mmCIF file with all atom_site columns, C-alpha atoms in Angstrom:
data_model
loop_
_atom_site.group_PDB
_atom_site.id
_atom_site.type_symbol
_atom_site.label_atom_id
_atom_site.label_alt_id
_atom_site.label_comp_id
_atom_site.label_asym_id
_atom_site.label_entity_id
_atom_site.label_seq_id
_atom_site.pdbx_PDB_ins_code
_atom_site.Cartn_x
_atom_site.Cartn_y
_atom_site.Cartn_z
_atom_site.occupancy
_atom_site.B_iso_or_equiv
_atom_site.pdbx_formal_charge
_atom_site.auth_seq_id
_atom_site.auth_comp_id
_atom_site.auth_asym_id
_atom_site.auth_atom_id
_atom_site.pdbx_PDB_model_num
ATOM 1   C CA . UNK A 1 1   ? -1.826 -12.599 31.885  1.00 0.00 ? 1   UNK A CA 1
ATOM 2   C CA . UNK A 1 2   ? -0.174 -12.079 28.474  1.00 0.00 ? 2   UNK A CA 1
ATOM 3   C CA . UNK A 1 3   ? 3.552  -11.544 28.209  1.00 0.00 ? 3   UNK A CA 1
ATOM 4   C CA . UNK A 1 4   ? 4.406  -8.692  26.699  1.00 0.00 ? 4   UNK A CA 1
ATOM 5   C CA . UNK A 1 5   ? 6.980  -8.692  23.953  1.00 0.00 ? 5   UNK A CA 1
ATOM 6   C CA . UNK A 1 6   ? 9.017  -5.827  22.766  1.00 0.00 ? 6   UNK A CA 1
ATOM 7   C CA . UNK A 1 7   ? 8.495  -5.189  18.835  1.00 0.00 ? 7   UNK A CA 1
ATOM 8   C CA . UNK A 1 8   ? 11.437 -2.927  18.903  1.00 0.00 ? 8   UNK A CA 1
ATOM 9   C CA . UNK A 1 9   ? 13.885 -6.087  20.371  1.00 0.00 ? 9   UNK A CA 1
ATOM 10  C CA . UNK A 1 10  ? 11.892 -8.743  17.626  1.00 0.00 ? 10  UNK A CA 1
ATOM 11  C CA . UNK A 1 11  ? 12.066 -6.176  15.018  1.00 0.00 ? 11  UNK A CA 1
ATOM 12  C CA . UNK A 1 12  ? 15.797 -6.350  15.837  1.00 0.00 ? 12  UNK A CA 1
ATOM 13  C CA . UNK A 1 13  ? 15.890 -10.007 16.031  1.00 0.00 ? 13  UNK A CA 1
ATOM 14  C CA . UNK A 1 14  ? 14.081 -9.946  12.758  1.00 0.00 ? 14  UNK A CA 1
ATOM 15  C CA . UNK A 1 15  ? 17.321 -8.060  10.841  1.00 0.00 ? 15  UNK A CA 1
ATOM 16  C CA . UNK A 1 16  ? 19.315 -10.542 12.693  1.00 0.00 ? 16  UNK A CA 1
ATOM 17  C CA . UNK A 1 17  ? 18.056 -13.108 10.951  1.00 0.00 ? 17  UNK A CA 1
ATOM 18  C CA . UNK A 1 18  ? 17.646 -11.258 8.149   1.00 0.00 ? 18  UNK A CA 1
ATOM 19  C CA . UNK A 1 19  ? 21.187 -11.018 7.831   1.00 0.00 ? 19  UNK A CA 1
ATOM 20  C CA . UNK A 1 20  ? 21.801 -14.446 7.744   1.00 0.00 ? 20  UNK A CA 1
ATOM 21  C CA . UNK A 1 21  ? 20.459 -14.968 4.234   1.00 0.00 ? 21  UNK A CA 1
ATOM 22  C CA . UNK A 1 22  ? 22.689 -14.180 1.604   1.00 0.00 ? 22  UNK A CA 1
ATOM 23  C CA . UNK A 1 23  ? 22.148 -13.755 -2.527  1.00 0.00 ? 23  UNK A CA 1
ATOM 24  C CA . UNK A 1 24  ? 23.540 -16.613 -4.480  1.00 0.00 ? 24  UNK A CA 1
ATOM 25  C CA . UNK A 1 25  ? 25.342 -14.347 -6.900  1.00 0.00 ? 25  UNK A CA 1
ATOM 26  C CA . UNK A 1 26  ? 26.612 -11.605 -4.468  1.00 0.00 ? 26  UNK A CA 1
ATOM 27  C CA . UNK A 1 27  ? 28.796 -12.573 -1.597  1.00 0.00 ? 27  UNK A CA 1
ATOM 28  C CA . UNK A 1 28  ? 26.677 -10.325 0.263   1.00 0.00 ? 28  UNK A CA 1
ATOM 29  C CA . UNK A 1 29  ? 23.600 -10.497 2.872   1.00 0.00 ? 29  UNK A CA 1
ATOM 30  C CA . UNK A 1 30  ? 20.421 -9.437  1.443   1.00 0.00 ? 30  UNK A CA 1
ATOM 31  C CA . UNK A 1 31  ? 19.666 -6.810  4.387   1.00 0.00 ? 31  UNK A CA 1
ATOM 32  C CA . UNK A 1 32  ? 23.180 -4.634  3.590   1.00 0.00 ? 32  UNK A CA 1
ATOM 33  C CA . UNK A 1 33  ? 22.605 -5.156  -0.162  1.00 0.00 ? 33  UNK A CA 1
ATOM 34  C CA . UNK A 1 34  ? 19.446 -2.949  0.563   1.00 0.00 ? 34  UNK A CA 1
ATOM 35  C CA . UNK A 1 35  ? 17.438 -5.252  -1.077  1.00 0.00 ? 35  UNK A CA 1
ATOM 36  C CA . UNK A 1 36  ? 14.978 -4.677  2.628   1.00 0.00 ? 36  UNK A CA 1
ATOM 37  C CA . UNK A 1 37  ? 12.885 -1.943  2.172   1.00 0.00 ? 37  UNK A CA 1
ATOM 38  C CA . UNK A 1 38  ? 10.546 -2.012  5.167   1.00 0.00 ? 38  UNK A CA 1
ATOM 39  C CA . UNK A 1 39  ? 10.429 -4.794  8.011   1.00 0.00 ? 39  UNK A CA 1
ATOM 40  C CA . UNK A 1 40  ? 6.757  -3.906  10.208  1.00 0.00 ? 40  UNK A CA 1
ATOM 41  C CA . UNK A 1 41  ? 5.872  -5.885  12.984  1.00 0.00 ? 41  UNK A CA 1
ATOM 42  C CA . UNK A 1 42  ? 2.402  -5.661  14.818  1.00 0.00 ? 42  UNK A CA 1
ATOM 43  C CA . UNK A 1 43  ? 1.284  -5.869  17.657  1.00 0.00 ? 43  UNK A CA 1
ATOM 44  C CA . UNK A 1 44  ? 0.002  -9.261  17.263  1.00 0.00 ? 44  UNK A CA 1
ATOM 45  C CA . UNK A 1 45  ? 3.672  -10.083 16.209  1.00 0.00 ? 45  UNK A CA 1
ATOM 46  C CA . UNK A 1 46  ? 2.696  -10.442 12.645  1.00 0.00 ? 46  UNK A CA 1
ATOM 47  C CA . UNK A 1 47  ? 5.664  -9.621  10.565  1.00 0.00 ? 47  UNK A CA 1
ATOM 48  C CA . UNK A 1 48  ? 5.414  -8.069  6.915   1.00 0.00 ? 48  UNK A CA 1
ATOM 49  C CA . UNK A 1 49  ? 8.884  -7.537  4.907   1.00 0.00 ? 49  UNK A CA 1
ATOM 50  C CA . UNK A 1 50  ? 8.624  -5.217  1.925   1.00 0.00 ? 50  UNK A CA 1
ATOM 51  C CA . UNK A 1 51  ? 11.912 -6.127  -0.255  1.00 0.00 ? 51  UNK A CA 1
ATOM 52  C CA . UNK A 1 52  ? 13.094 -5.940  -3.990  1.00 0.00 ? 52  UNK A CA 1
ATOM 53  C CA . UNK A 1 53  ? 15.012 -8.150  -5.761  1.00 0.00 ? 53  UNK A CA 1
ATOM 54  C CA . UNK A 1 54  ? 18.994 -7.335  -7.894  1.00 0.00 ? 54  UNK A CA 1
ATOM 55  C CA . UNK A 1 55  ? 15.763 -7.241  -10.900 1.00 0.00 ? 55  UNK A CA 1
ATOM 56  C CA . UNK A 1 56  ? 12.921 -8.270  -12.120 1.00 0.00 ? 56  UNK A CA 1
ATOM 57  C CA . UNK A 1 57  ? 14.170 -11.616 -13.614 1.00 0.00 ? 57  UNK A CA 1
ATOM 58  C CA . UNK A 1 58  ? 16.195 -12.641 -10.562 1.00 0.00 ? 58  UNK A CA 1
ATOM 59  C CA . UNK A 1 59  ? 16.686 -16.501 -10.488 1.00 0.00 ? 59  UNK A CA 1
ATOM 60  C CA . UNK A 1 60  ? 15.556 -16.683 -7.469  1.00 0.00 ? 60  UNK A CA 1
ATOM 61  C CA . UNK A 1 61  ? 12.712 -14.411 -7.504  1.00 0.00 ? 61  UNK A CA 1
ATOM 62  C CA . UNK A 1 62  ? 10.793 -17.475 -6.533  1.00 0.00 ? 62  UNK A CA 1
ATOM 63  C CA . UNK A 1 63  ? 13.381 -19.175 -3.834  1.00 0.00 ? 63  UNK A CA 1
ATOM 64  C CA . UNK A 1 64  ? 14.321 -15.947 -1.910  1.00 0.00 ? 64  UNK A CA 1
ATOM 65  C CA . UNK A 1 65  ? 11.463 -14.592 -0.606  1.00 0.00 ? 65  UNK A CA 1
ATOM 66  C CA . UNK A 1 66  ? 10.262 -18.090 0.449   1.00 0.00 ? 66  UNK A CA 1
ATOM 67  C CA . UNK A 1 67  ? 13.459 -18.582 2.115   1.00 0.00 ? 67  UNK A CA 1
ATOM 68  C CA . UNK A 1 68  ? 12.870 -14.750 3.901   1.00 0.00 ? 68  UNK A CA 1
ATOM 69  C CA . UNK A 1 69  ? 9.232  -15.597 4.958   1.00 0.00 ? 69  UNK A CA 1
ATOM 70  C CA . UNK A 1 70  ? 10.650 -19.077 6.295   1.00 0.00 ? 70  UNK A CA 1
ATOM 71  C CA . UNK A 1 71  ? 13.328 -17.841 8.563   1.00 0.00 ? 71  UNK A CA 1
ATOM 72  C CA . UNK A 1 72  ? 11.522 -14.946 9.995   1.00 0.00 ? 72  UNK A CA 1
ATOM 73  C CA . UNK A 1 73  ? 8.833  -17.228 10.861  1.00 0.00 ? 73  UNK A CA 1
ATOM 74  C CA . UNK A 1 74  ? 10.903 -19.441 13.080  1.00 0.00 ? 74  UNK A CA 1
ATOM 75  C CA . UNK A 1 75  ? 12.196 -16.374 15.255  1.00 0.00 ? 75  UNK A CA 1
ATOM 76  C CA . UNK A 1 76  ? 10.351 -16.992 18.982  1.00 0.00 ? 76  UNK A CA 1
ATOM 77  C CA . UNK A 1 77  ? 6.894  -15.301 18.999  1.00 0.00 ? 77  UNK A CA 1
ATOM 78  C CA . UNK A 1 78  ? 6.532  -14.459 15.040  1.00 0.00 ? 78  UNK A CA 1
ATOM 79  C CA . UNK A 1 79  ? 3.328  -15.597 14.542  1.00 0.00 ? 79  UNK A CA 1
ATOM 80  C CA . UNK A 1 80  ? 3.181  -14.991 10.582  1.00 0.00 ? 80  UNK A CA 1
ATOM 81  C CA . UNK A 1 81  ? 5.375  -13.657 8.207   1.00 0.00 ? 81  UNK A CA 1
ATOM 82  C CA . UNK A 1 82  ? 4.615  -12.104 4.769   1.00 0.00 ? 82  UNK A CA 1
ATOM 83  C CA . UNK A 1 83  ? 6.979  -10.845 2.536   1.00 0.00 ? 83  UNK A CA 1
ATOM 84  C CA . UNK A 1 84  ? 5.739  -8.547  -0.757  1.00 0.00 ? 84  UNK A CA 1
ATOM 85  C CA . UNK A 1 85  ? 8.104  -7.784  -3.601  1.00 0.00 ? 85  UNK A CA 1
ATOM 86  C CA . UNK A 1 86  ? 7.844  -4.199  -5.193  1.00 0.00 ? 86  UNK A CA 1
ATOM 87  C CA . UNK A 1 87  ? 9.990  -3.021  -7.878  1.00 0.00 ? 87  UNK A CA 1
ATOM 88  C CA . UNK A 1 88  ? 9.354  0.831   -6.950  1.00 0.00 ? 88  UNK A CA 1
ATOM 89  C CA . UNK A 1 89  ? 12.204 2.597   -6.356  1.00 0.00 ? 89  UNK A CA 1
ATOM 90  C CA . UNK A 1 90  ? 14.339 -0.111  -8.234  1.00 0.00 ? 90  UNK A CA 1
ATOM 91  C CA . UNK A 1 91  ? 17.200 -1.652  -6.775  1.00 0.00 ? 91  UNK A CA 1
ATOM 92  C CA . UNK A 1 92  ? 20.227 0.169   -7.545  1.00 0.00 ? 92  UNK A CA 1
ATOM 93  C CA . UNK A 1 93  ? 24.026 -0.116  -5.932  1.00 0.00 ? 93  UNK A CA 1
ATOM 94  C CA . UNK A 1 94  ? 22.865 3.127   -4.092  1.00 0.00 ? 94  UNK A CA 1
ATOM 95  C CA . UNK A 1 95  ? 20.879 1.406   -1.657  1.00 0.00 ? 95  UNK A CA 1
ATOM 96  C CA . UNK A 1 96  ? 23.853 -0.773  -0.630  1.00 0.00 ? 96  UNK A CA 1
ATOM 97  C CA . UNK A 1 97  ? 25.443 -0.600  2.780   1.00 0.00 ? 97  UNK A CA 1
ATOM 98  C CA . UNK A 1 98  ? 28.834 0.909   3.281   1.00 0.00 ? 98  UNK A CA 1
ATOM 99  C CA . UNK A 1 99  ? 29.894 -2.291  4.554   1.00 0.00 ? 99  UNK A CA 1
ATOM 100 C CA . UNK A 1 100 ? 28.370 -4.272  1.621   1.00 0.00 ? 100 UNK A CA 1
ATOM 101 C CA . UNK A 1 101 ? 30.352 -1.695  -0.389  1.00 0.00 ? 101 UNK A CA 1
ATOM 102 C CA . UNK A 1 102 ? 33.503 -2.087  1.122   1.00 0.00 ? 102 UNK A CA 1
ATOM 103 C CA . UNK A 1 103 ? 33.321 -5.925  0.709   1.00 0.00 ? 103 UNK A CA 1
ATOM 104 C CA . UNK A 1 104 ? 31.978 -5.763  -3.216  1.00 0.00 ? 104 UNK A CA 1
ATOM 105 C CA . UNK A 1 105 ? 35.103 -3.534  -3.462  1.00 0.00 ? 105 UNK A CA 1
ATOM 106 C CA . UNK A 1 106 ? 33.229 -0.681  -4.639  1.00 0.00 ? 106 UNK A CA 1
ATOM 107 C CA . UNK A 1 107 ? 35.009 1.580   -2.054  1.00 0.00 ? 107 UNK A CA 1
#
């Protein structure tokens, strides 16, 4: 019999780790910079990460979704991870946290 794992809990775990990876240029995880649109997990614990980037020439347009797509996949029972950039909406300071605020100084 199959164990079955709770998508809401890995979906959690999935910001967790999320949170761990920061932009080089902003003191700042990517998750409360807003730069995570949509995290979807399925039922065959597939993960897909919609995300943005600060903009379109980012330096590490390349390096940071790479780095996403490697650290979700090591989270326990994440069988695949895709991450797809969009640029629509744009990024904008508006989709920051409070708390990414507060520490940017913006507040």
């Amino acid at each position: 019999m199959e164990t079955k794992i709770d998508t809401n809990k890995l979906g959690m775990d999935i910001v967790d780790r999320l949170k761990t990876i920061y932009d080089p240029e902003i003191p700042v995880d990517i998750y409360e910079l807003g730069l995570i649109y949509d995290v979807m997990v399925s039922t065959d614990y597939e993960v897909k990460i919609l995300m943005t980037l600060t903009s379109p020439n980012c330096p590490v347009a390349e390096s940071l979704p790479r780095e996403v797509e490697e650290k979700v996949k090591s989270i326990a029972n994440v069988k695949d991870a895709e991450v797809e950039i969009t640029f629509d909406p744009p990024w904008s300071k508006d989709l920051m946290s409070e708390e990414a605020k507060l520490e940017l100084g913006m507040l």
